[in-house]
Short mmCIF file of C-alpha atoms and ligand atoms in Angstrom, two decimals:
data_model
loop_
_atom_site.label_atom_id
_atom_site.label_comp_id
_atom_site.label_asym_id
_atom_site.label_seq_id
_atom_site.Cartn_x
_atom_site.Cartn_y
_atom_site.Cartn_z
CA MET A 21 0.00 0.00 0.00
CA GLU A 22 1.30 3.42 -0.91
CA VAL A 23 0.03 6.16 1.42
CA ILE A 24 0.18 9.71 0.08
CA ILE A 25 -0.57 12.42 2.63
CA GLN A 26 -1.35 15.87 1.26
CA PRO A 27 -1.93 19.04 3.31
CA THR A 28 -5.41 19.73 1.97
CA TYR A 29 -8.35 18.23 0.11
CA ALA A 30 -7.54 20.36 -2.95
CA GLN A 31 -4.06 18.86 -3.09
CA LEU A 32 -5.18 15.26 -2.62
CA VAL A 33 -7.65 15.79 -5.45
CA ALA A 34 -4.93 17.20 -7.70
CA VAL A 35 -2.67 14.18 -7.09
CA SER A 36 -5.56 11.77 -7.75
CA ALA A 37 -6.55 13.54 -10.97
CA GLU A 38 -2.95 13.43 -12.21
CA ILE A 39 -2.79 9.66 -11.66
CA ILE A 40 -5.92 9.21 -13.77
CA ARG A 41 -4.75 11.65 -16.45
CA ASP A 42 -1.38 9.88 -16.76
CA ALA A 43 -3.10 6.49 -17.06
CA LEU A 44 -5.54 7.81 -19.65
CA LEU A 45 -2.76 9.37 -21.75
CA LYS A 46 -1.00 5.98 -21.76
CA LYS A 47 -4.16 3.98 -22.44
CA PRO A 48 -7.05 5.74 -24.23
CA HIS A 49 -9.29 2.67 -23.70
CA LEU A 50 -8.93 2.99 -19.95
CA VAL A 51 -11.50 1.16 -17.80
CA LEU A 52 -12.32 3.21 -14.72
CA GLY A 53 -14.16 2.05 -11.63
CA LEU A 54 -15.95 5.05 -10.16
CA ALA A 55 -17.33 6.06 -6.79
CA THR A 56 -19.96 8.51 -5.59
CA GLY A 57 -20.13 10.49 -2.34
CA SER A 58 -18.68 13.85 -1.42
CA THR A 59 -15.00 12.80 -1.56
CA PRO A 60 -14.61 12.21 -5.33
CA ILE A 61 -16.54 15.35 -6.36
CA GLY A 62 -13.31 17.40 -6.48
CA LEU A 63 -11.65 14.66 -8.52
CA TYR A 64 -14.42 14.79 -11.11
CA GLU A 65 -14.20 18.60 -11.19
CA ALA A 66 -10.44 18.37 -11.82
CA LEU A 67 -10.90 15.80 -14.61
CA VAL A 68 -13.64 17.93 -16.21
CA ARG A 69 -11.23 20.91 -16.11
CA MET A 70 -8.55 18.79 -17.78
CA HIS A 71 -11.05 17.78 -20.46
CA LYS A 72 -12.07 21.40 -21.11
CA THR A 73 -8.66 23.08 -20.92
CA GLU A 74 -6.25 20.36 -22.09
CA GLY A 75 -8.57 18.31 -24.25
CA LEU A 76 -8.24 15.19 -22.06
CA ASP A 77 -10.15 12.68 -24.14
CA PHE A 78 -12.68 10.31 -22.56
CA SER A 79 -14.20 9.11 -25.85
CA SER A 80 -12.77 5.58 -25.52
CA VAL A 81 -13.06 5.24 -21.74
CA THR A 82 -15.39 2.71 -20.14
CA THR A 83 -16.64 3.16 -16.58
CA PHE A 84 -18.21 0.93 -13.95
CA ASN A 85 -19.68 2.49 -10.85
CA LEU A 86 -19.35 0.74 -7.53
CA ASP A 87 -22.93 0.88 -6.40
CA GLU A 88 -26.48 2.19 -6.56
CA TYR A 89 -29.45 2.19 -4.24
CA VAL A 90 -32.14 -0.38 -4.93
CA GLY A 91 -35.67 0.85 -5.48
CA ILE A 92 -35.07 4.37 -6.75
CA ARG A 93 -35.41 5.43 -10.37
CA PRO A 94 -32.24 6.35 -12.29
CA ASN A 95 -33.60 9.88 -12.72
CA HIS A 96 -34.29 10.30 -8.98
CA PRO A 97 -32.44 13.46 -7.89
CA TYR A 98 -30.34 11.49 -5.37
CA SER A 99 -29.68 8.36 -7.41
CA TYR A 100 -26.06 7.65 -8.21
CA HIS A 101 -27.04 7.75 -11.90
CA THR A 102 -28.00 11.40 -11.44
CA PHE A 103 -24.90 12.06 -9.33
CA MET A 104 -22.56 10.74 -12.03
CA LYS A 105 -24.28 12.64 -14.84
CA THR A 106 -24.26 15.88 -12.86
CA HIS A 107 -20.69 15.70 -11.59
CA PHE A 108 -18.94 13.96 -14.44
CA PHE A 109 -20.54 12.26 -17.43
CA ASN A 110 -22.48 15.25 -18.79
CA ALA A 111 -19.36 17.42 -18.70
CA ILE A 112 -16.96 15.11 -20.59
CA ASN A 113 -17.00 13.37 -23.98
CA ILE A 114 -17.71 9.84 -22.79
CA PRO A 115 -20.30 7.89 -24.82
CA THR A 116 -23.36 7.10 -22.67
CA GLU A 117 -23.17 3.42 -23.63
CA ASN A 118 -19.68 3.18 -22.08
CA CYS A 119 -20.96 4.19 -18.62
CA HIS A 120 -22.16 1.36 -16.39
CA ILE A 121 -23.96 1.90 -13.10
CA PRO A 122 -25.80 -0.85 -11.22
CA GLN A 123 -29.56 -0.66 -11.70
CA SER A 124 -32.02 -3.35 -10.76
CA THR A 125 -34.99 -4.18 -8.64
CA ALA A 126 -34.56 -6.35 -5.55
CA GLU A 127 -36.44 -9.15 -7.36
CA ALA A 128 -34.23 -9.20 -10.47
CA HIS A 129 -30.91 -8.39 -8.86
CA GLU A 130 -29.24 -11.80 -9.05
CA GLU A 131 -29.11 -11.97 -12.83
CA PHE A 132 -28.20 -8.30 -13.00
CA CYS A 133 -25.25 -8.77 -10.62
CA GLU A 134 -23.91 -11.72 -12.62
CA ASN A 135 -24.16 -9.69 -15.83
CA TYR A 136 -22.41 -6.71 -14.22
CA GLU A 137 -19.46 -8.90 -13.21
CA GLU A 138 -19.37 -10.35 -16.71
CA ALA A 139 -19.41 -6.89 -18.31
CA ILE A 140 -16.37 -5.88 -16.22
CA VAL A 141 -14.49 -8.97 -17.38
CA ASN A 142 -15.54 -8.41 -21.01
CA ALA A 143 -14.22 -4.83 -20.83
CA GLY A 144 -10.82 -6.26 -19.88
CA GLY A 145 -11.11 -5.61 -16.13
CA ILE A 146 -10.92 -2.34 -14.23
CA ASP A 147 -7.62 -0.46 -14.65
CA ILE A 148 -8.16 2.04 -11.83
CA GLN A 149 -10.86 1.77 -9.18
CA VAL A 150 -11.65 5.03 -7.38
CA LEU A 151 -12.80 4.45 -3.80
CA GLY A 152 -14.06 6.49 -0.87
CA ILE A 153 -14.28 5.03 2.61
CA GLY A 154 -17.13 5.12 5.12
CA THR A 155 -16.52 6.14 8.73
CA ASP A 156 -17.21 2.46 9.50
CA GLY A 157 -14.54 1.30 7.02
CA HIS A 158 -16.86 0.31 4.19
CA ILE A 159 -15.84 0.50 0.52
CA GLY A 160 -18.62 0.63 -2.03
CA PHE A 161 -21.59 -0.46 0.07
CA ASN A 162 -19.63 -3.36 1.54
CA GLU A 163 -20.57 -2.78 5.14
CA PRO A 164 -18.62 -4.22 8.09
CA SER A 165 -18.93 -8.04 8.14
CA SER A 166 -19.01 -8.19 4.32
CA SER A 167 -17.08 -11.19 3.02
CA LEU A 168 -13.67 -10.11 1.79
CA GLY A 169 -14.25 -12.42 -1.20
CA SER A 170 -17.71 -11.02 -1.99
CA ARG A 171 -18.90 -10.28 -5.53
CA THR A 172 -21.48 -7.82 -6.87
CA ARG A 173 -24.66 -8.37 -4.89
CA ILE A 174 -27.44 -6.74 -2.91
CA LYS A 175 -26.59 -5.44 0.59
CA THR A 176 -28.61 -4.03 3.44
CA LEU A 177 -27.19 -0.70 4.60
CA THR A 178 -26.15 -0.21 8.22
CA GLN A 179 -27.75 2.39 10.46
CA SER A 180 -24.56 4.50 10.34
CA THR A 181 -24.62 4.55 6.51
CA LEU A 182 -28.33 5.42 6.50
CA GLU A 183 -27.60 8.30 8.88
CA ALA A 184 -24.59 9.47 6.86
CA ASN A 185 -26.71 9.53 3.68
CA ALA A 186 -29.86 11.04 5.22
CA PRO A 187 -28.84 14.64 4.35
CA HIS A 188 -29.16 13.66 0.67
CA PHE A 189 -32.72 12.46 1.23
CA GLY A 190 -34.19 15.50 2.92
CA GLY A 191 -32.53 14.81 6.27
CA THR A 192 -34.67 11.83 7.27
CA VAL A 193 -33.19 8.36 7.71
CA ASP A 194 -36.56 6.83 6.77
CA ALA A 195 -36.32 8.30 3.27
CA VAL A 196 -32.95 6.62 2.52
CA PRO A 197 -33.26 3.37 0.53
CA LYS A 198 -32.42 0.46 2.80
CA MET A 199 -30.61 -1.66 0.24
CA ALA A 200 -28.05 -1.18 -2.47
CA ILE A 201 -26.35 -3.16 -5.21
CA THR A 202 -22.62 -2.99 -4.77
CA MET A 203 -19.52 -4.50 -6.31
CA GLY A 204 -18.11 -6.93 -3.77
CA VAL A 205 -14.79 -6.62 -1.96
CA GLY A 206 -13.56 -9.46 -4.18
CA THR A 207 -14.68 -7.56 -7.30
CA ILE A 208 -12.83 -4.44 -6.14
CA MET A 209 -9.72 -6.47 -5.34
CA GLU A 210 -9.52 -7.56 -8.99
CA ALA A 211 -9.02 -3.98 -10.19
CA LYS A 212 -5.46 -3.51 -11.43
CA ARG A 213 -5.06 -0.40 -9.32
CA CYS A 214 -7.12 1.06 -6.46
CA LEU A 215 -7.18 4.72 -5.51
CA LEU A 216 -8.67 5.18 -2.05
CA MET A 217 -9.39 8.84 -1.27
CA ALA A 218 -10.33 10.24 2.13
CA SER A 219 -10.54 13.71 3.60
CA GLY A 220 -11.31 15.11 7.05
CA GLU A 221 -11.02 14.06 10.64
CA SER A 222 -14.23 12.01 10.52
CA LYS A 223 -12.33 9.50 8.34
CA ALA A 224 -9.17 9.35 10.51
CA GLU A 225 -10.22 6.30 12.51
CA ALA A 226 -11.43 4.33 9.49
CA ILE A 227 -8.20 5.14 7.61
CA ALA A 228 -6.04 4.05 10.56
CA HIS A 229 -7.93 0.75 10.80
CA ALA A 230 -7.84 0.19 7.05
CA VAL A 231 -4.13 0.97 6.62
CA GLU A 232 -2.54 -0.15 9.88
CA GLY A 233 -5.09 -2.41 11.54
CA PRO A 234 -5.61 -6.13 11.08
CA ILE A 235 -7.20 -7.38 7.86
CA THR A 236 -10.75 -8.08 8.88
CA ALA A 237 -14.27 -8.16 7.47
CA GLU A 238 -15.11 -5.71 10.29
CA VAL A 239 -13.21 -3.11 8.22
CA PRO A 240 -13.78 -4.06 4.57
CA ALA A 241 -11.25 -1.45 3.37
CA SER A 242 -8.51 -3.34 5.25
CA ALA A 243 -8.68 -6.00 2.50
CA LEU A 244 -6.78 -3.49 0.34
CA GLN A 245 -3.65 -4.32 2.36
CA MET A 246 -3.61 -7.52 0.27
CA HIS A 247 -4.00 -5.62 -3.01
CA PRO A 248 -0.74 -5.38 -5.00
CA HIS A 249 -1.31 -1.83 -6.20
CA THR A 250 -3.39 0.36 -3.91
CA VAL A 251 -2.69 4.06 -3.41
CA VAL A 252 -4.31 5.70 -0.37
CA ILE A 253 -4.51 9.46 -0.94
CA ILE A 254 -5.58 11.41 2.12
CA ASP A 255 -5.31 14.84 3.68
CA GLU A 256 -3.61 15.60 7.01
CA ALA A 257 -6.89 15.41 8.91
CA ALA A 258 -7.73 11.94 7.60
CA ALA A 259 -4.13 10.88 8.32
CA SER A 260 -4.20 12.14 11.91
CA ASN A 261 -4.55 8.67 13.53
CA LEU A 262 -1.84 6.96 11.47
CA LYS A 263 1.14 5.76 13.49
CA ARG A 264 3.52 5.79 10.54
CA ALA A 265 2.49 9.08 8.93
CA ASP A 266 6.07 10.42 8.99
CA TYR A 267 7.34 7.30 7.26
CA TYR A 268 4.69 7.55 4.50
CA LYS A 269 5.62 11.20 3.91
CA GLN A 270 9.30 10.32 3.73
CA ALA A 271 8.64 7.47 1.30
CA TYR A 272 6.53 9.71 -0.95
CA ALA A 273 9.17 12.50 -0.89
CA ASN A 274 11.86 9.99 -1.88
CA LYS A 275 9.73 8.66 -4.71
CA GLN A 276 9.14 12.19 -6.03
CA LYS A 277 12.90 12.84 -5.90
CA LEU A 278 13.62 9.66 -7.85
CA LEU A 279 10.99 10.56 -10.45
CA SER A 280 12.34 14.10 -10.88
CA HIS A 281 15.87 12.74 -11.40
CA ARG A 282 14.55 10.45 -14.11
CA GLU A 283 12.87 13.31 -16.02
P1 PGA B 6 -18.15 10.29 1.34
O1 PGA B 6 -18.58 8.76 1.36
O2 PGA B 6 -17.18 10.45 0.22
O3 PGA B 6 -19.44 11.04 1.09
O4 PGA B 6 -17.55 10.58 2.66
C1 PGA B 6 -17.64 7.77 1.26
C2 PGA B 6 -18.29 6.40 1.44
O5 PGA B 6 -19.23 6.30 2.24
O6 PGA B 6 -17.84 5.45 0.80
#
């Protein structure tokens, strides 16, 4: 695991956007795994800016979103379909048919989930999976106790996730859908690269558990310790519970020095 600690959210977003830009310039047919939530919004803004000002081309990119609520229409104002269109897809030149977001009813979800997994494989697998992290350590909607080998499936959301998402549904927990379809931890682990972003003190405990704690289904993000190519990009506040923060900073500074010598 590479841990990159940046002073602010704006800087962690800039580093994340550069990683995606570099990958896209090397591979125009990039397959991106995408996340929703407040954390990646700045990343999408940065990528949209790169598209508009530098002509960063998304015309051959394919995307797979991590998750979507079950039981709300794609055009619901708080669906993840709407989120992705608003914050990203409508502002870049990606063909609509290249954008995949889970969408199914509870009744039909099994076949849908199998097809979603198959579509990822058929696209050649995910090159970079963008991830946020819940205060309880979830990735996607893989709540604590999720199998670390799980695949795309339907999950019941925990009370803490319902509460965290209530502001998006008029402030009432009752209005938040109770279930979601999510890629599994095992699905995420098959991405060639994972980019876990976190900002703010509310994420400090989850980040410390995920990065330095034991690998456990109680903290689904901790499975990423077994992933060969995960980059955790966080700000100082989210890094505030890490025991080895100084070491991570030193390692990153050394890597930057090596890279600048090579250029
Ligand atoms: P957030 O959500 O980016 O809105 O904090 C992250 C998550 O719950 O995965």
